[in-house]
Each structure stands twice: as C-alpha cells, then as structure tokens.
CSV table of C-alpha atoms in Angstrom, one decimal:
chain,number,residue,atom,x,y,z
I,1,MET,CA,5.7,-23.5,-10.2
I,2,SER,CA,6.7,-20.9,-12.7
I,3,ALA,CA,4.0,-21.9,-15.2
I,4,VAL,CA,1.6,-20.3,-12.8
I,5,ALA,CA,3.6,-17.2,-12.1
I,6,GLU,CA,4.0,-16.5,-15.8
I,7,THR,CA,0.2,-16.2,-16.3
I,8,PRO,CA,-0.8,-12.5,-16.2
I,9,LEU,CA,-2.7,-11.5,-13.0
I,10,MET,CA,-5.9,-10.4,-14.8
I,11,ARG,CA,-6.0,-13.7,-16.7
I,12,SER,CA,-5.4,-15.7,-13.5
I,13,LEU,CA,-8.2,-13.8,-11.8
I,14,ALA,CA,-10.6,-14.5,-14.7
I,15,ILE,CA,-9.7,-18.2,-14.6
I,16,GLN,CA,-10.1,-18.3,-10.8
I,17,LEU,CA,-13.6,-16.7,-11.0
I,18,ARG,CA,-14.6,-19.1,-13.7
I,19,VAL,CA,-13.5,-22.1,-11.6
I,20,VAL,CA,-15.1,-20.9,-8.4
I,21,HIS,CA,-18.3,-20.2,-10.3
I,22,ALA,CA,-18.2,-23.8,-11.7
I,23,LEU,CA,-17.5,-25.3,-8.2
I,24,LEU,CA,-20.3,-23.2,-6.6
I,25,LEU,CA,-22.9,-24.5,-9.0
I,26,ARG,CA,-21.6,-28.0,-8.7
I,27,GLU,CA,-21.7,-27.8,-4.9
I,28,ILE,CA,-25.3,-26.5,-5.0
I,29,ILE,CA,-26.5,-29.3,-7.3
I,30,THR,CA,-24.6,-32.0,-5.4
I,31,ARG,CA,-25.8,-30.9,-2.0
I,32,TYR,CA,-29.4,-29.9,-2.7
I,33,GLY,CA,-30.2,-31.6,-6.0
I,34,ARG,CA,-32.7,-29.9,-8.3
I,35,HIS,CA,-35.8,-31.4,-7.0
I,36,GLY,CA,-38.2,-29.8,-4.5
I,37,LEU,CA,-36.9,-26.6,-3.0
I,38,GLY,CA,-33.4,-27.2,-4.4
I,39,VAL,CA,-31.1,-24.2,-4.0
I,40,LEU,CA,-33.5,-22.5,-1.6
I,41,TRP,CA,-32.1,-24.8,1.1
I,42,VAL,CA,-28.9,-22.7,1.1
I,43,ILE,CA,-31.0,-20.1,2.9
I,44,LEU,CA,-33.8,-22.3,4.5
I,45,GLU,CA,-31.4,-24.5,6.4
I,46,PRO,CA,-29.9,-21.7,8.5
I,47,VAL,CA,-33.3,-20.0,8.8
I,48,LEU,CA,-34.9,-23.2,10.3
I,49,PHE,CA,-31.9,-23.7,12.6
I,50,THR,CA,-32.1,-20.2,13.9
I,51,LEU,CA,-35.9,-20.3,14.2
I,52,GLY,CA,-35.7,-23.5,16.2
I,53,VAL,CA,-33.2,-22.2,18.6
I,54,ALA,CA,-35.0,-18.9,19.0
I,55,ALA,CA,-38.2,-20.7,19.8
I,56,LEU,CA,-36.5,-22.9,22.3
I,57,TRP,CA,-34.9,-20.0,24.1
I,58,TYR,CA,-38.2,-18.2,24.0
I,59,MET,CA,-40.0,-21.1,25.7
I,60,LEU,CA,-37.2,-21.4,28.3
I,61,LYS,CA,-38.2,-17.9,29.2
I,62,PHE,CA,-34.7,-16.5,28.6
I,63,HIS,CA,-36.4,-13.1,28.0
I,64,THR,CA,-37.4,-12.8,31.7
I,65,VAL,CA,-33.7,-13.0,32.8
I,66,SER,CA,-32.7,-9.7,31.2
I,67,ASN,CA,-34.1,-6.7,29.4
I,68,ILE,CA,-32.6,-7.9,26.1
I,69,PRO,CA,-35.3,-8.7,23.5
I,70,ILE,CA,-35.0,-12.5,23.2
I,71,VAL,CA,-35.8,-12.9,19.5
I,72,ALA,CA,-33.1,-10.5,18.3
I,73,PHE,CA,-30.8,-12.0,20.9
I,74,ALA,CA,-31.3,-15.5,19.6
I,75,ILE,CA,-31.1,-14.5,15.9
I,76,THR,CA,-27.9,-12.5,16.2
I,77,GLY,CA,-26.3,-15.2,18.4
I,78,TYR,CA,-27.2,-18.2,16.4
I,79,SER,CA,-26.6,-16.7,13.0
I,80,SER,CA,-23.1,-15.8,14.2
I,81,VAL,CA,-22.4,-19.3,15.3
I,82,LEU,CA,-23.7,-20.7,12.0
I,83,MET,CA,-21.4,-18.5,10.1
I,84,TRP,CA,-18.1,-19.9,11.5
I,85,ARG,CA,-19.4,-23.3,12.3
I,86,ASN,CA,-20.8,-24.1,8.8
I,87,THR,CA,-17.9,-22.7,6.9
I,88,THR,CA,-15.4,-24.7,8.9
I,89,SER,CA,-17.3,-27.9,8.8
I,90,ARG,CA,-17.8,-27.6,5.1
I,91,CYS,CA,-14.1,-27.1,4.5
I,92,ALA,CA,-13.1,-30.0,6.7
I,93,MET,CA,-12.1,-32.9,4.4
I,94,ALA,CA,-13.2,-30.9,1.4
I,95,ILE,CA,-10.0,-31.7,-0.6
I,96,ARG,CA,-10.2,-35.5,0.0
I,97,ALA,CA,-13.8,-35.4,-1.2
I,98,ASN,CA,-12.9,-33.4,-4.3
I,99,ARG,CA,-9.5,-34.9,-5.2
I,100,PRO,CA,-10.6,-36.0,-8.7
I,101,LEU,CA,-11.5,-32.4,-9.6
I,102,LEU,CA,-7.9,-31.4,-9.0
I,103,TYR,CA,-7.0,-33.3,-12.1
I,104,HIS,CA,-8.1,-30.1,-13.9
I,105,ARG,CA,-5.0,-27.9,-13.6
I,106,ASN,CA,-7.0,-24.8,-12.9
I,107,VAL,CA,-8.9,-26.2,-10.0
I,108,ARG,CA,-6.8,-25.6,-7.0
I,109,PRO,CA,-7.5,-26.5,-3.3
I,110,PHE,CA,-8.1,-22.8,-2.6
I,111,ASP,CA,-10.9,-22.7,-5.1
I,112,VAL,CA,-12.6,-25.7,-3.5
I,113,TYR,CA,-12.4,-24.0,-0.1
I,114,ILE,CA,-13.5,-20.6,-1.2
I,115,SER,CA,-16.5,-21.9,-3.2
I,116,ARG,CA,-17.7,-23.7,-0.1
I,117,ILE,CA,-17.0,-20.7,2.1
I,118,VAL,CA,-18.9,-18.3,-0.2
I,119,LEU,CA,-21.9,-20.6,-0.3
I,120,GLU,CA,-22.1,-20.6,3.5
I,121,TRP,CA,-21.6,-16.8,3.6
I,122,VAL,CA,-24.5,-16.3,1.3
I,123,GLY,CA,-26.7,-18.7,3.2
I,124,ALA,CA,-25.9,-17.2,6.7
I,125,THR,CA,-26.2,-13.6,5.4
I,126,ALA,CA,-29.5,-14.2,3.7
I,127,SER,CA,-30.8,-16.1,6.7
I,128,LEU,CA,-29.9,-13.3,9.1
I,129,THR,CA,-31.4,-10.6,6.8
I,130,LEU,CA,-34.6,-12.6,6.1
I,131,LEU,CA,-35.2,-13.3,9.8
I,132,THR,CA,-34.6,-9.7,10.8
I,133,VAL,CA,-36.9,-8.4,8.2
I,134,PHE,CA,-39.6,-10.9,9.0
I,135,PHE,CA,-39.6,-10.3,12.8
I,136,ILE,CA,-39.5,-6.6,12.3
I,137,GLY,CA,-42.5,-7.1,10.0
I,138,ILE,CA,-44.5,-8.9,12.6
I,139,GLU,CA,-43.2,-6.5,15.2
I,140,ALA,CA,-41.6,-9.2,17.3
I,141,MET,CA,-38.4,-7.2,17.0
I,142,ARG,CA,-37.3,-3.6,16.6
I,143,MET,CA,-35.2,-2.1,13.9
I,144,PRO,CA,-31.5,-2.3,14.7
I,145,ARG,CA,-30.6,1.0,16.4
I,146,ASP,CA,-27.5,1.4,14.3
I,147,ILE,CA,-26.9,-0.6,11.1
I,148,LEU,CA,-23.2,0.2,10.8
I,149,PRO,CA,-21.9,-1.9,13.7
I,150,VAL,CA,-24.2,-4.7,12.5
I,151,ILE,CA,-22.7,-4.7,9.0
I,152,GLY,CA,-19.2,-4.2,10.3
I,153,GLY,CA,-19.4,-7.0,12.8
I,154,TRP,CA,-21.0,-9.3,10.3
I,155,MET,CA,-18.3,-8.7,7.8
I,156,LEU,CA,-15.5,-9.2,10.4
I,157,LEU,CA,-17.2,-12.4,11.4
I,158,ALA,CA,-17.3,-13.5,7.7
I,159,TRP,CA,-13.6,-12.7,7.5
I,160,PHE,CA,-13.0,-14.7,10.7
I,161,SER,CA,-14.8,-17.7,9.3
I,162,LEU,CA,-12.7,-17.6,6.2
I,163,GLY,CA,-9.4,-17.8,8.1
I,164,LEU,CA,-10.7,-20.4,10.5
I,165,ALA,CA,-12.2,-22.5,7.7
I,166,LEU,CA,-8.9,-22.5,5.7
I,167,ILE,CA,-6.9,-23.5,8.8
I,168,ILE,CA,-9.3,-26.3,9.9
I,169,GLY,CA,-9.8,-27.4,6.3
I,170,VAL,CA,-6.0,-28.0,5.8
I,171,LEU,CA,-5.5,-29.4,9.3
I,172,SER,CA,-8.3,-31.9,8.9
I,173,GLU,CA,-6.7,-33.1,5.7
I,174,ILE,CA,-3.3,-33.8,7.3
I,175,SER,CA,-4.3,-34.8,10.8
I,176,GLU,CA,-6.9,-37.4,11.7
I,177,THR,CA,-6.8,-36.0,15.3
I,178,VAL,CA,-8.0,-32.6,14.1
I,179,GLU,CA,-10.6,-34.1,11.8
I,180,ARG,CA,-12.1,-36.0,14.8
I,181,THR,CA,-11.8,-33.4,17.5
I,182,TRP,CA,-12.9,-30.3,15.6
I,183,PRO,CA,-16.6,-31.2,15.9
I,184,ILE,CA,-16.1,-31.7,19.6
I,185,LEU,CA,-14.3,-28.4,19.9
I,186,THR,CA,-17.1,-26.7,18.0
I,187,TYR,CA,-19.6,-27.8,20.6
I,188,ILE,CA,-17.4,-26.5,23.4
I,189,LEU,CA,-16.8,-23.2,21.5
I,190,PHE,CA,-20.5,-22.6,20.8
I,191,PRO,CA,-21.5,-21.6,24.4
I,192,LEU,CA,-18.3,-19.6,24.8
I,193,SER,CA,-18.6,-17.8,21.5
I,194,GLY,CA,-20.9,-15.0,22.7
I,195,ALA,CA,-24.0,-16.5,21.2
I,196,VAL,CA,-25.8,-17.3,24.5
I,197,PHE,CA,-24.6,-14.4,26.7
I,198,MET,CA,-23.7,-10.7,26.6
I,199,VAL,CA,-20.2,-10.1,27.9
I,200,HIS,CA,-21.7,-7.6,30.3
I,201,TRP,CA,-23.6,-10.3,32.2
I,202,LEU,CA,-20.3,-12.1,33.1
I,203,PRO,CA,-18.1,-11.5,36.2
I,204,GLN,CA,-15.0,-9.6,35.5
I,205,THR,CA,-12.6,-12.6,35.3
I,206,ALA,CA,-14.9,-14.4,32.9
I,207,GLN,CA,-15.1,-11.3,30.7
I,208,ASP,CA,-11.4,-11.0,30.5
I,209,ALA,CA,-11.1,-14.7,29.5
I,210,VAL,CA,-13.9,-14.8,27.0
I,211,LEU,CA,-12.7,-11.6,25.2
I,212,TRP,CA,-9.7,-13.5,24.1
I,213,LEU,CA,-11.9,-15.4,21.7
I,214,PRO,CA,-12.1,-13.4,18.5
I,215,MET,CA,-15.7,-14.3,17.5
I,216,VAL,CA,-17.0,-12.9,20.8
I,217,HIS,CA,-16.1,-9.5,19.5
I,218,GLY,CA,-18.1,-10.0,16.4
I,219,VAL,CA,-21.3,-11.0,18.2
I,220,GLU,CA,-20.9,-8.1,20.7
I,221,MET,CA,-20.4,-5.7,17.8
I,222,ILE,CA,-23.5,-6.9,16.0
I,223,ARG,CA,-25.6,-6.7,19.2
I,224,HIS,CA,-24.3,-3.3,19.8
I,225,GLY,CA,-25.9,-2.3,16.5
I,226,TYR,CA,-29.1,-4.1,17.2
I,227,PHE,CA,-29.6,-3.0,20.9
I,228,GLY,CA,-27.8,0.3,21.0
I,229,ASP,CA,-27.4,1.4,24.6
I,230,LEU,CA,-29.7,-1.2,26.1
I,231,VAL,CA,-26.6,-3.0,27.4
I,232,PRO,CA,-23.0,-2.1,27.3
I,233,THR,CA,-20.9,-4.1,24.8
I,234,TYR,CA,-17.2,-4.8,24.9
I,235,GLU,CA,-16.1,-5.4,21.3
I,236,SER,CA,-12.7,-4.4,20.0
I,237,PRO,CA,-12.9,-4.3,16.2
I,238,ILE,CA,-9.1,-3.7,16.0
I,239,TYR,CA,-8.4,-6.9,18.0
I,240,PHE,CA,-10.9,-8.9,16.0
I,241,ALA,CA,-9.5,-7.6,12.7
I,242,THR,CA,-5.9,-8.3,13.8
I,243,CYS,CA,-6.8,-11.9,14.8
I,244,ASN,CA,-8.6,-12.3,11.4
I,245,LEU,CA,-5.6,-11.0,9.5
I,246,VAL,CA,-3.2,-13.4,11.2
I,247,MET,CA,-5.5,-16.3,10.8
I,248,THR,CA,-6.1,-15.6,7.1
I,249,LEU,CA,-2.3,-15.4,6.4
I,250,ILE,CA,-1.7,-18.6,8.3
I,251,GLY,CA,-4.6,-20.2,6.4
I,252,LEU,CA,-3.4,-19.1,3.0
I,253,TRP,CA,0.1,-20.3,3.7
I,254,MET,CA,-1.2,-23.7,4.8
I,255,VAL,CA,-3.4,-24.0,1.7
I,256,ARG,CA,-0.3,-23.2,-0.5
I,257,GLU,CA,1.6,-25.8,1.4
I,258,ILE,CA,-1.0,-28.5,0.8
I,259,SER,CA,-1.4,-27.5,-2.8
I,260,ASN,CA,2.3,-28.1,-3.5
I,261,ARG,CA,2.6,-31.2,-1.4
I,262,ARG,CA,-0.5,-33.0,-2.5
I,263,SER,CA,0.0,-36.3,-4.2
X,1,MET,CA,5.5,-25.8,-26.9
X,2,LEU,CA,5.7,-27.8,-23.7
X,3,GLU,CA,8.9,-27.8,-21.7
X,4,LEU,CA,9.9,-29.9,-18.8
X,5,ASN,CA,13.2,-28.9,-17.1
X,6,GLY,CA,14.9,-31.0,-14.4
X,7,ILE,CA,11.7,-32.5,-13.0
X,8,HIS,CA,12.1,-34.3,-9.7
X,9,LYS,CA,9.3,-36.0,-7.8
X,10,ARG,CA,9.7,-37.5,-4.4
X,11,TYR,CA,7.0,-38.8,-2.1
X,12,ARG,CA,7.3,-39.1,1.6
X,13,THR,CA,6.7,-42.6,2.8
X,14,ARG,CA,6.9,-44.0,6.3
X,15,ARG,CA,10.5,-45.1,5.6
X,16,GLY,CA,11.6,-41.8,4.2
X,17,TRP,CA,11.6,-40.3,0.7
X,18,HIS,CA,10.7,-42.3,-2.3
X,19,THR,CA,12.0,-40.9,-5.6
X,20,VAL,CA,9.8,-41.5,-8.6
X,21,LEU,CA,11.2,-39.0,-11.1
X,22,ASP,CA,14.9,-38.1,-10.9
X,23,GLY,CA,15.7,-35.2,-13.2
X,24,VAL,CA,13.3,-35.5,-16.2
X,25,SER,CA,13.6,-33.0,-19.1
X,26,MET,CA,11.8,-33.0,-22.4
X,27,THR,CA,10.5,-30.6,-25.0
X,28,VAL,CA,7.3,-31.3,-27.0
X,29,HIS,CA,6.3,-29.2,-30.0
X,30,LYS,CA,2.9,-28.4,-31.2
X,31,GLY,CA,1.5,-31.3,-33.2
X,32,GLU,CA,4.1,-33.7,-32.0
X,33,ARG,CA,3.1,-37.3,-31.2
X,34,VAL,CA,5.2,-38.5,-28.3
X,35,GLY,CA,5.2,-41.9,-26.8
X,36,ILE,CA,6.6,-42.7,-23.4
X,37,LEU,CA,7.4,-46.3,-22.7
X,38,GLY,CA,7.8,-47.6,-19.2
X,39,CYS,CA,7.1,-50.8,-17.3
X,40,ASN,CA,4.6,-50.9,-14.4
X,41,GLY,CA,5.6,-48.6,-11.6
X,42,ALA,CA,8.2,-46.6,-13.7
X,43,GLY,CA,6.3,-43.4,-12.9
X,44,LYS,CA,4.4,-42.9,-16.1
X,45,SER,CA,1.2,-41.8,-14.5
X,46,THR,CA,3.1,-39.5,-12.1
X,47,LEU,CA,4.8,-37.9,-15.1
X,48,ILE,CA,1.5,-37.4,-16.9
X,49,ARG,CA,0.0,-35.8,-13.8
X,50,ILE,CA,2.9,-33.4,-13.6
X,51,ILE,CA,2.8,-32.5,-17.3
X,52,SER,CA,-1.0,-31.8,-16.9
X,53,GLY,CA,-0.4,-29.7,-13.9
X,54,ALA,CA,-2.6,-31.8,-11.6
X,55,GLU,CA,0.4,-32.3,-9.5
X,56,SER,CA,3.4,-30.1,-8.8
X,57,PRO,CA,7.0,-31.4,-9.1
X,58,THR,CA,9.2,-31.5,-6.0
X,59,ASP,CA,11.8,-29.7,-8.0
X,60,GLY,CA,12.0,-28.4,-11.6
X,61,VAL,CA,9.9,-26.4,-14.0
X,62,VAL,CA,7.0,-27.1,-16.4
X,63,ARG,CA,6.4,-24.5,-19.1
X,64,ARG,CA,3.3,-24.7,-21.2
X,65,SER,CA,2.9,-22.3,-24.1
X,66,MET,CA,0.2,-24.5,-25.7
X,67,SER,CA,-3.0,-25.8,-24.2
X,68,VAL,CA,-2.5,-29.2,-22.5
X,69,SER,CA,-5.4,-31.4,-21.6
X,70,TRP,CA,-6.0,-33.2,-18.3
X,71,PRO,CA,-5.0,-36.9,-18.2
X,72,LEU,CA,-7.3,-38.2,-20.8
X,73,ALA,CA,-10.2,-40.6,-20.2
X,74,PHE,CA,-9.6,-40.4,-16.5
X,75,THR,CA,-12.9,-41.6,-15.2
X,76,GLY,CA,-12.1,-40.6,-11.7
X,77,ALA,CA,-12.7,-37.0,-12.5
X,78,PHE,CA,-16.4,-37.4,-12.2
X,79,GLN,CA,-18.8,-36.4,-9.4
X,80,LEU,CA,-20.8,-39.6,-9.2
X,81,HIS,CA,-23.9,-38.1,-7.8
X,82,LEU,CA,-24.2,-35.7,-10.7
X,83,THR,CA,-25.5,-36.6,-14.1
X,84,GLY,CA,-23.4,-37.0,-17.2
X,85,LEU,CA,-24.7,-33.7,-18.5
X,86,ASP,CA,-23.9,-31.9,-15.2
X,87,ASN,CA,-20.3,-33.2,-15.5
X,88,LEU,CA,-20.1,-31.9,-19.0
X,89,LYS,CA,-21.3,-28.5,-17.8
X,90,PHE,CA,-18.8,-28.5,-15.0
X,91,VAL,CA,-15.9,-29.3,-17.2
X,92,CYS,CA,-17.0,-26.7,-19.8
X,93,ARG,CA,-17.3,-24.0,-17.0
X,94,VAL,CA,-13.8,-24.8,-15.7
X,95,TYR,CA,-12.4,-24.4,-19.2
X,96,GLY,CA,-14.5,-21.4,-20.2
X,97,VAL,CA,-16.4,-23.2,-23.1
X,98,ASP,CA,-20.1,-23.0,-23.9
X,99,HIS,CA,-21.6,-26.5,-23.3
X,100,LYS,CA,-24.7,-26.3,-25.4
X,101,PRO,CA,-23.1,-26.8,-28.8
X,102,LEU,CA,-21.2,-29.8,-27.5
X,103,ILE,CA,-24.3,-31.8,-26.3
X,104,PRO,CA,-25.0,-33.4,-29.7
X,105,TYR,CA,-21.4,-34.6,-30.0
X,106,VAL,CA,-21.3,-36.0,-26.5
X,107,GLN,CA,-24.7,-37.7,-27.1
X,108,GLU,CA,-23.5,-39.2,-30.3
X,109,PHE,CA,-20.1,-40.5,-29.1
X,110,THR,CA,-21.2,-41.8,-25.7
X,111,GLU,CA,-24.4,-43.4,-27.0
X,112,LEU,CA,-25.8,-42.8,-23.5
X,113,GLY,CA,-29.2,-41.7,-24.6
X,114,GLU,CA,-31.5,-41.0,-21.7
X,115,TYR,CA,-28.7,-41.9,-19.3
X,116,LEU,CA,-27.0,-38.6,-20.0
X,117,ASN,CA,-29.5,-37.2,-17.5
X,118,GLU,CA,-28.9,-39.9,-14.9
X,119,PRO,CA,-26.4,-39.8,-12.1
X,120,VAL,CA,-23.0,-41.2,-13.2
X,121,LEU,CA,-23.0,-43.7,-10.4
X,122,SER,CA,-25.7,-45.6,-12.3
X,123,TYR,CA,-23.3,-46.0,-15.3
X,124,SER,CA,-21.5,-49.1,-16.3
X,125,HIS,CA,-17.7,-49.0,-16.6
X,126,GLY,CA,-17.9,-48.7,-20.4
X,127,MET,CA,-20.4,-45.9,-20.2
X,128,MET,CA,-18.2,-44.0,-17.9
X,129,THR,CA,-15.1,-44.5,-20.1
X,130,ARG,CA,-17.1,-43.2,-23.1
X,131,LEU,CA,-18.3,-40.2,-21.3
X,132,ALA,CA,-14.8,-39.4,-19.9
X,133,PHE,CA,-13.4,-39.7,-23.4
X,134,ALA,CA,-16.1,-37.6,-25.0
X,135,LEU,CA,-15.6,-34.8,-22.3
X,136,SER,CA,-11.9,-34.6,-23.0
X,137,MET,CA,-12.5,-34.5,-26.8
X,138,ALA,CA,-15.3,-31.9,-26.4
X,139,ILE,CA,-12.7,-29.4,-25.3
X,140,GLU,CA,-10.1,-28.7,-27.9
X,141,PHE,CA,-6.5,-28.9,-26.7
X,142,ASP,CA,-3.2,-28.5,-28.6
X,143,CYS,CA,-1.8,-31.5,-26.8
X,144,PHE,CA,-3.7,-34.4,-25.3
X,145,LEU,CA,-2.3,-36.4,-22.4
X,146,ILE,CA,-3.2,-40.1,-22.6
X,147,ASP,CA,-2.5,-42.5,-19.9
X,148,GLU,CA,-3.0,-45.8,-21.8
X,149,ALA,CA,-3.7,-47.7,-18.7
X,150,MET,CA,-6.8,-45.6,-18.2
X,151,VAL,CA,-8.2,-45.9,-21.6
X,152,VAL,CA,-9.6,-49.4,-21.5
X,153,GLY,CA,-12.6,-50.4,-23.5
X,154,ASP,CA,-13.9,-52.9,-26.0
X,155,VAL,CA,-12.7,-53.1,-29.6
X,156,ARG,CA,-15.4,-50.8,-30.8
X,157,PHE,CA,-14.5,-48.1,-28.3
X,158,HIS,CA,-10.9,-48.5,-29.3
X,159,GLU,CA,-11.7,-48.0,-32.9
X,160,ARG,CA,-13.9,-45.0,-32.3
X,161,SER,CA,-11.6,-43.3,-29.9
X,162,HIS,CA,-8.6,-43.8,-32.2
X,163,TYR,CA,-10.6,-42.4,-35.1
X,164,GLU,CA,-11.5,-39.3,-33.0
X,165,LEU,CA,-8.0,-38.7,-31.8
X,166,LEU,CA,-5.9,-39.8,-34.7
X,167,HIS,CA,-8.0,-38.9,-37.8
X,168,LYS,CA,-10.4,-36.2,-36.9
X,169,ARG,CA,-7.8,-34.3,-34.9
X,170,LYS,CA,-4.8,-34.9,-37.2
X,171,GLU,CA,-3.1,-31.6,-36.4
X,172,ARG,CA,-3.3,-32.2,-32.6
X,173,GLY,CA,-0.4,-33.6,-30.8
X,174,PHE,CA,-0.4,-35.9,-27.8
X,175,ILE,CA,1.7,-37.6,-25.3
X,176,LEU,CA,0.9,-41.2,-24.8
X,177,VAL,CA,2.3,-43.2,-21.9
X,178,SER,CA,2.1,-47.0,-22.1
X,179,HIS,CA,3.8,-50.2,-21.1
X,180,ASP,CA,2.8,-51.6,-24.5
X,181,PRO,CA,5.5,-50.9,-27.2
X,182,ASN,CA,3.0,-51.8,-29.9
X,183,VAL,CA,0.7,-49.0,-29.1
X,184,ILE,CA,3.6,-46.5,-29.1
X,185,LYS,CA,4.9,-47.9,-32.4
X,186,LEU,CA,1.5,-47.6,-34.0
X,187,TYR,CA,0.7,-44.0,-33.1
X,188,CYS,CA,3.8,-42.1,-32.1
X,189,THR,CA,6.5,-40.3,-34.1
X,190,SER,CA,9.0,-39.9,-31.3
X,191,ALA,CA,9.6,-42.0,-28.3
X,192,TYR,CA,11.1,-42.0,-24.8
X,193,VAL,CA,11.7,-44.7,-22.3
X,194,LEU,CA,11.1,-44.0,-18.6
X,195,ASN,CA,13.3,-46.1,-16.5
X,196,GLY,CA,14.8,-45.7,-13.0
X,197,GLY,CA,13.3,-42.2,-12.7
X,198,LYS,CA,15.2,-41.0,-15.8
X,199,LEU,CA,13.7,-40.3,-19.2
X,200,HIS,CA,15.8,-41.5,-22.1
X,201,PRO,CA,15.2,-39.9,-25.5
X,202,PHE,CA,15.5,-41.9,-28.8
X,203,PRO,CA,15.9,-40.7,-32.3
X,204,SER,CA,13.4,-43.3,-33.6
X,205,VAL,CA,10.6,-45.3,-32.1
X,206,ASP,CA,12.3,-48.5,-33.2
X,207,GLN,CA,15.4,-47.7,-31.1
X,208,ALA,CA,13.3,-46.9,-28.1
X,209,TYR,CA,11.5,-50.2,-28.6
X,210,GLU,CA,14.9,-52.1,-28.7
X,211,TYR,CA,16.1,-50.4,-25.5
X,212,TYR,CA,12.8,-51.1,-23.8
X,213,ASN,CA,12.9,-54.8,-24.7
X,214,ALA,CA,16.5,-55.0,-23.5
X,215,ILE,CA,15.6,-53.6,-20.0
X,216,MET,CA,12.5,-55.8,-19.9
X,217,GLN,CA,14.7,-58.9,-20.4
X,218,ASN,CA,16.7,-58.0,-17.3
C-alpha cells in the first residue's frame, strides 16, 4: 500500500522500534506476570532446562564415552536447541493470538514475530552466558579456548532461528497440518541437530547426511570455540550463512504475503 | 486529508472470490464529519478497517495526510489477561504518547476505580466499552473512525461519549458508519450510502437518507 511507502524510512524505523518495544513489554507481562520472579523467568526458564538436561547427561555418564567435558557439551548443545526451538514455537500461531492488536495500523505481523524472537534471543543468550560463567566459576568447566567461533556460531544460530521462526510462524497460520506436525518435527530434529553428538563421532555417511542440516554447523562452530582442538569439528560458516540468508528471505516474503492477505 | 482511490476488497471463500468493496473512492478533509449508511452486510466494517489501515485493500490506494484513529470503541483490541492500565500503556507506547498524564482522564471517564488495575477479563461488557472508548479518546487524532455497531452502551454512556466526541472535540472530524439513518442525520455534515460494493456520495444528508430508505424498501 502506498500509504506505507510514502512514510520516510527513518520515521518508519522509529515507529517500528516503538511498536516492537511496546509488544516486547506486553509479551513479558502477559507471559510472566509481575508477581514473584516476573521477568527473570525469561532467563531462568532456559537456565533450568539446560541444567536439568546437563544433570541428566552427567548421571547417564555420557562423560565416560568421550574425552569431551560433559558440562560444556550439554550446555552448548541444549542452549543451541533452545534457541531455534523456542523462537519457532513462540512464533507458531502468534498472529492468530494477537489479531486484535493488528487493529492498530502500525502493528504489523512482522512486529509480532520479531518481538517474540528477540525475547527468546535474549533469554537463550543470557542463559548460555550465565551458565558458562557459573560453571567456570565453580571450575566444572574451562574457559572457551577461542571466543570468536563461539560468538560467530551463536549469532549465526540466532539468524537461523529468525528465518525458521518466520517461516514456521506463517505456515502454522495458513496450514493446520504444519501447526500440528511442527512440534513432532521438533522432537525428531532435536537429536539430529548436533546437540547430542559431535559430527566427528559419526560414521562418514551419517556425517555427510547430518551436515545438510544448517543448525549442526552452528553447534559445531560453538563447540569448536569451547573445546579447541580436543575434537575435530566440521562446520562451514559459509554454508550456514547461505542457508540462513535464503530462509530469511523466504520468511520475510511469506510475512509480507500474510500481511497483505490477512482478513 | 484522507483519500481513498479505487478501493476493491475481495475475500477468498470456498466457492471462489467474494467481492465486498467494488471500486470505492472518497476524500475526507480535516474536520469533516462523514456518515456512511449501509444495511447489515454492506461492507461498512470492512471499509472502516481499510480506512484505518488495519486491513489492506485487494486493489486501490489509501492516502492519509492526517492522523486517523483505529476503529473506535473496538473492545476486541484488548489483551484480556492484562489490566486496564496495562492496555492503556500498550496503546500509548504504540502511538508514542506518554501515558501518565492520561491516567486521570481514563480513570474519570471509565469510572473503573480499583478495577483499572484488574485484568480486563474480569470486566463487564459496559466496563470494557468505556475503557475502549476512553483509550481511543486519550490519543488525539484528526479523524476518528466510528463503527456504530461497536459502540453500544446505556443511555448514560451514549450521552457521555457523544459529549466527548462532539462537544469537547469540536474541531475533530470523524467517519461514522451505521445502519441507522437517524444517527447519521444527527451528527454528520456529509453522507454516503454503501450499497452493492459501491459508495454513493450525496450532496446532503437528507438525500442520502431518501436513497437509503428507497433501497431498504426493495
């Protein structure tokens, strides 16, 4: 609609920031209320999840299977899963739940998605950081050998979760099949996503297959940073970034379509 | 000024396309009080949503060079689990207005008292309508969009809302859609009739009224 195109870019950007900020605060209050720990749950939720899984893996004696430190392995693996799993599950059906808000002209479906995605980014990032600092503090974990691949891998993973969340968000809105099967698909993707294995442990054919999944590259990259040369990693940041770019473009196009078509 | 140019709106149904608006054009100037008459199902609410920008037209252009409200007193725009005050804050943030100076006005008009800090889902229908109306009045617009079917309340609410809109905000314009010609006659200075997806302009409210009565007879 040309009414949108005629607004200068900087003004549009200011409006968008305002709207996303409003949606963010609204989302936090709706989800966590203002009683008890309130907004702290944004971080606590993923922390507790990750801790639980790490403890479970520890008790199952995963650490005797390989020379990889199990705490760092669990934290990097599960944080990565949380990142793309939570963003997508929060974006699924987000528009239907927020349809009344779209009565305000400046609130667009993209704003609803991005505010939810940002909230999950913040939660997952804070959780990973807190857990890492804590376990280094009590000496259950060593400092990451190289912080750059960690940050790079994490950011690429965030980008991946953005593209995926937009696509699944729109698909869940227009297809009941996707809405119902996506949670199932998440469960299947979880063990394949690189969270519970290092690519190096797999036989050649399995390696080739699993490296088609973009998020595997993110987890490998992050672990490359954490473990250094302890185990060879197989990430291709170029492949990961390319997948992310394609997914983001598809996602943005889909969001635009649903914005124009919505009734 | 508000300009609609060749607005078409079609919805996809299981049996193909359903046309609601079939080439609607109109111009509304600042301060103008426009009434749009139409019987049930004529597409009045669709037109209001398109004017507000809540929905995009299938075809055609909407140009707004004055600020236009959201469909007024639309109670559906609430998050039910949030309090009335939270909803006020949200709307203010979206429109870039400080909410603090507005609290006394909202308190006064809604007469919610302590309930302003309770979740909206605990409100009665009347409380919700008053809150919705107060929120849209709290933010100043050049042109308010009023879907009459949505502004339902008792006599007292009617009096107070009319006072707010018609006397306190004399210089503001509005577009009022209604199936009730008396409402239009009472408040509007120019009138249209929406019929068969087309918008028919009339030089006077009375002529619109006549035409509307004629199509209602058929």
